[in-house]
Amino acid sequence: MNKAILSPSMMCVSEWRGAEKTLAALEMGGVERLHMDVMDGEFVPNLMLGTESIRHMREISEIPLDIHLMIRNPEDKLGWFDLRPGEYVSVHVESTSHFQRALARIRDFGALPVAALNPATPLCMIEDVLGDVDAVLLMTVNPGFAGQKLVPQTLSKITRLRKMLDDEGLEATRIEVDGNVSFENAAKMRAAGADMFVCGTSSIFSRQGGLMENIRHFRSCIGEEALG
Ligand code: DX5
Ligand code: ZN
């Protein structure tokens, strides 16, 4: 089982309420990635983070990014983001007719391609590109908004995907889960084979506790030792 990666969803952090203070806590908590949701108001019914927010985030934090592109025809727009080696970059199979080209272009930038699927999209859609990606992102809610409820059938989808990857000898390929990854759901997702967790309003940014305390609690829910 791969060591877990926590990827806090930065759209849950209001820039007007001191993103820099939040980042200091995330760094202290040892989070491995920062999840950046880019939404174009067309592929998803919302507008969120863009090229400038990504540029700014790289300036104020050393934590590598995990960029989730929810935009139409991402292969034509990858050049806008100044992608860096080692960054995860997700593109949706539903967002383009040239999916493999989009994944290959991400690799050309030295970044790590991730195939993303909406809850209703079957796993067979990515069968032929599994060898081209470093991770598969399963949306566990319909994309566009924080604070939604889990689409329950996505839990068994994680189990099926883990088996598919392992059967192909792709044990190192990660499964990222995004949407209502609450403390309780994260434990189930981890047991099903997920190893990269987008932490949003239902976990580390919930008002249940302080940020550091929530990060520690999250790690213990998925059976990992706290770092910070
Ligand atoms: C969309 C986002 C959200 C999100 C997760 O891609 O990544 O799913 O902010 O947070 P919650 O815990 O609110 O679902
Ligand atoms: Zn996301």
XYZ file of C-alpha atoms and ligand atoms in Angstrom:
243
model
C 0.000 0.000 0.000
C 1.405 3.427 -0.960
C 2.022 5.939 1.800
C -0.876 8.393 1.957
C -0.709 11.879 0.493
C -2.866 14.644 1.961
C -3.833 17.305 -0.546
C -5.832 20.112 1.087
C -8.304 21.782 -1.261
C -7.186 25.401 -1.429
C -10.521 26.616 -2.823
C -11.785 26.058 0.725
C -9.374 28.716 2.009
C -10.613 32.227 1.575
C -7.799 34.468 0.366
C -9.426 37.328 2.248
C -8.976 35.503 5.532
C -5.232 34.999 5.571
C -4.184 32.177 3.253
C -0.604 32.672 4.447
C -1.464 31.787 8.054
C -3.313 28.691 6.852
C -0.343 27.717 4.714
C 2.018 27.954 7.656
C -0.203 25.482 9.538
C -0.437 23.168 6.522
C 3.352 23.199 6.249
C 3.695 22.436 9.935
C 1.207 19.603 9.544
C 3.440 18.166 6.817
C 0.792 18.031 4.084
C 2.329 16.628 0.935
C 0.410 18.591 -1.746
C -1.885 21.567 -2.251
C -4.979 20.778 -4.325
C -5.830 23.602 -6.735
C -9.255 23.376 -8.402
C -9.434 25.196 -11.723
C -13.044 25.580 -12.926
C -14.069 27.237 -16.175
C -17.827 27.686 -15.728
C -18.392 25.422 -18.718
C -17.126 21.960 -17.868
C -18.482 22.534 -14.351
C -21.141 25.002 -13.201
C -18.744 27.192 -11.238
C -15.701 29.447 -11.649
C -12.722 28.861 -9.378
C -8.949 29.383 -9.242
C -6.995 30.288 -12.350
C -3.499 30.794 -13.697
C -2.836 33.719 -11.351
C -3.878 31.864 -8.176
C -1.583 29.030 -9.161
C 1.333 31.358 -9.826
C 0.742 33.096 -6.495
C 0.484 29.811 -4.574
C 3.849 28.687 -5.920
C 5.289 31.992 -4.677
C 3.980 31.769 -1.137
C 4.475 28.044 -0.509
C 7.081 25.380 -1.117
C 4.507 22.575 -1.006
C 4.170 21.057 -4.486
C 0.849 21.494 -6.232
C -1.827 19.043 -7.282
C -3.680 20.892 -10.040
C -7.177 19.664 -10.884
C -8.286 21.019 -14.240
C -12.048 21.096 -14.620
C -11.955 22.885 -17.960
C -12.970 22.044 -21.521
C -10.228 20.913 -23.918
C -7.414 21.115 -21.362
C -4.808 19.979 -23.912
C -5.024 23.435 -25.565
C -4.569 25.308 -22.265
C -1.782 23.454 -20.460
C 0.766 26.021 -21.656
C -1.034 28.722 -19.627
C -0.102 27.128 -16.303
C 3.709 27.039 -16.431
C 3.595 23.441 -15.155
C 6.504 22.342 -12.992
C 8.214 18.971 -12.803
C 6.764 16.848 -10.030
C 3.370 18.569 -9.943
C 0.331 16.332 -10.288
C -2.015 17.602 -13.016
C -5.467 16.054 -13.490
C -7.547 16.218 -16.636
C -11.056 14.833 -16.976
C -11.806 12.108 -19.482
C -15.197 13.812 -20.031
C -13.588 17.150 -20.923
C -11.900 16.322 -24.243
C -11.929 14.066 -27.296
C -8.125 14.028 -27.124
C -7.602 12.625 -23.687
C -4.395 10.688 -24.317
C -2.885 13.759 -26.003
C -3.681 15.840 -22.903
C -1.989 13.264 -20.626
C 1.068 13.036 -22.888
C 1.414 16.839 -22.963
C 1.395 16.963 -19.157
C 4.219 14.391 -19.180
C 6.107 16.554 -21.732
C 6.128 19.378 -19.166
C 7.756 16.979 -16.703
C 4.608 16.990 -14.585
C 2.705 13.903 -13.404
C -0.446 13.149 -15.430
C -3.616 12.150 -13.597
C -6.796 10.804 -15.239
C -9.916 12.219 -13.562
C -13.429 10.736 -13.690
C -16.800 12.077 -12.608
C -18.941 9.771 -10.438
C -21.072 8.538 -13.372
C -18.148 7.833 -15.702
C -17.274 4.127 -15.803
C -13.725 2.884 -15.219
C -13.586 1.316 -18.691
C -13.152 4.854 -20.093
C -9.567 4.953 -18.800
C -8.600 1.310 -19.311
C -6.319 2.120 -22.257
C -4.433 4.968 -20.589
C -3.649 3.386 -17.215
C 0.001 2.976 -18.204
C 0.224 6.689 -19.082
C -0.714 8.107 -15.684
C 0.770 8.431 -12.210
C -2.649 8.543 -10.561
C -6.368 8.292 -11.198
C -8.606 10.894 -9.566
C -12.054 9.617 -8.687
C -14.592 12.336 -8.028
C -16.631 11.139 -5.088
C -19.125 14.004 -5.484
C -20.215 15.752 -8.674
C -17.539 18.358 -9.383
C -18.053 22.083 -8.912
C -18.656 22.741 -5.233
C -17.316 22.023 -1.776
C -19.617 20.800 0.979
C -21.578 18.132 -0.917
C -22.551 14.604 0.139
C -20.671 11.511 -1.021
C -22.066 9.654 -4.041
C -22.093 6.268 -2.249
C -21.391 3.977 -5.212
C -17.985 5.634 -5.663
C -16.662 3.593 -2.704
C -16.915 0.307 -4.592
C -15.452 2.090 -7.622
C -12.249 2.654 -5.602
C -12.069 -1.080 -4.822
C -12.612 -1.989 -8.493
C -10.010 0.499 -9.683
C -7.414 -0.721 -7.148
C -7.904 -4.256 -8.441
C -7.666 -3.122 -12.061
C -4.379 -1.305 -11.380
C -2.869 -4.108 -9.306
C -3.837 -6.690 -11.950
C -1.882 -4.631 -14.503
C 1.163 -4.504 -12.193
C 0.523 -0.801 -11.531
C 0.658 -0.956 -7.730
C 2.501 2.379 -7.521
C -0.234 4.214 -9.457
C -2.157 6.266 -6.968
C -5.893 6.623 -6.444
C -6.888 10.148 -5.498
C -10.316 10.772 -4.005
C -11.995 14.167 -4.221
C -15.254 15.247 -2.612
C -16.698 14.757 0.882
C -13.535 13.025 2.048
C -14.706 13.342 5.648
C -12.834 11.701 8.539
C -15.318 8.846 8.418
C -15.364 8.460 4.622
C -11.558 8.721 4.409
C -11.171 5.585 6.536
C -13.469 3.665 4.160
C -11.705 5.101 1.089
C -8.302 4.111 2.476
C -9.551 0.578 3.162
C -10.833 0.414 -0.437
C -7.387 1.358 -1.785
C -7.233 5.163 -2.081
C -3.888 6.750 -1.193
C -4.266 10.442 -2.056
C -6.913 12.458 -0.240
C -8.349 15.853 -1.134
C -9.095 17.354 2.252
C -11.797 20.009 2.241
C -14.624 21.402 4.322
C -15.690 17.970 5.529
C -12.340 17.197 7.177
C -9.361 19.430 7.861
C -11.196 22.704 7.104
C -14.245 21.755 9.167
C -14.954 23.773 12.260
C -14.788 20.630 14.360
C -11.270 21.491 15.537
C -8.183 23.538 14.756
C -6.319 22.927 11.516
C -3.352 21.117 13.109
C -5.637 18.988 15.232
C -7.761 18.101 12.191
C -4.699 17.114 10.149
C -3.527 14.831 12.964
C -6.984 13.339 13.325
C -7.211 12.774 9.563
C -3.934 10.865 9.512
C -5.036 8.692 12.384
C -8.386 7.966 10.638
C -6.495 6.566 7.648
C -4.087 4.641 9.848
C -1.041 6.846 9.312
C 1.182 8.416 11.899
C 0.953 12.174 12.361
C 3.942 14.103 11.027
C 3.434 17.437 12.749
C -13.728 19.902 -6.130
C -13.077 20.179 -4.779
C -13.997 19.817 -3.678
C -13.635 20.163 -2.339
C -13.663 19.105 -1.363
O -12.940 19.273 -7.031
O -11.791 19.654 -4.656
O -14.372 18.519 -3.794
O -13.236 21.364 -2.090
O -14.081 19.478 -0.130
P -15.376 18.949 0.619
O -14.832 18.214 1.829
O -16.082 20.182 0.984
O -16.172 18.070 -0.281
Zn -10.602 18.893 -6.982
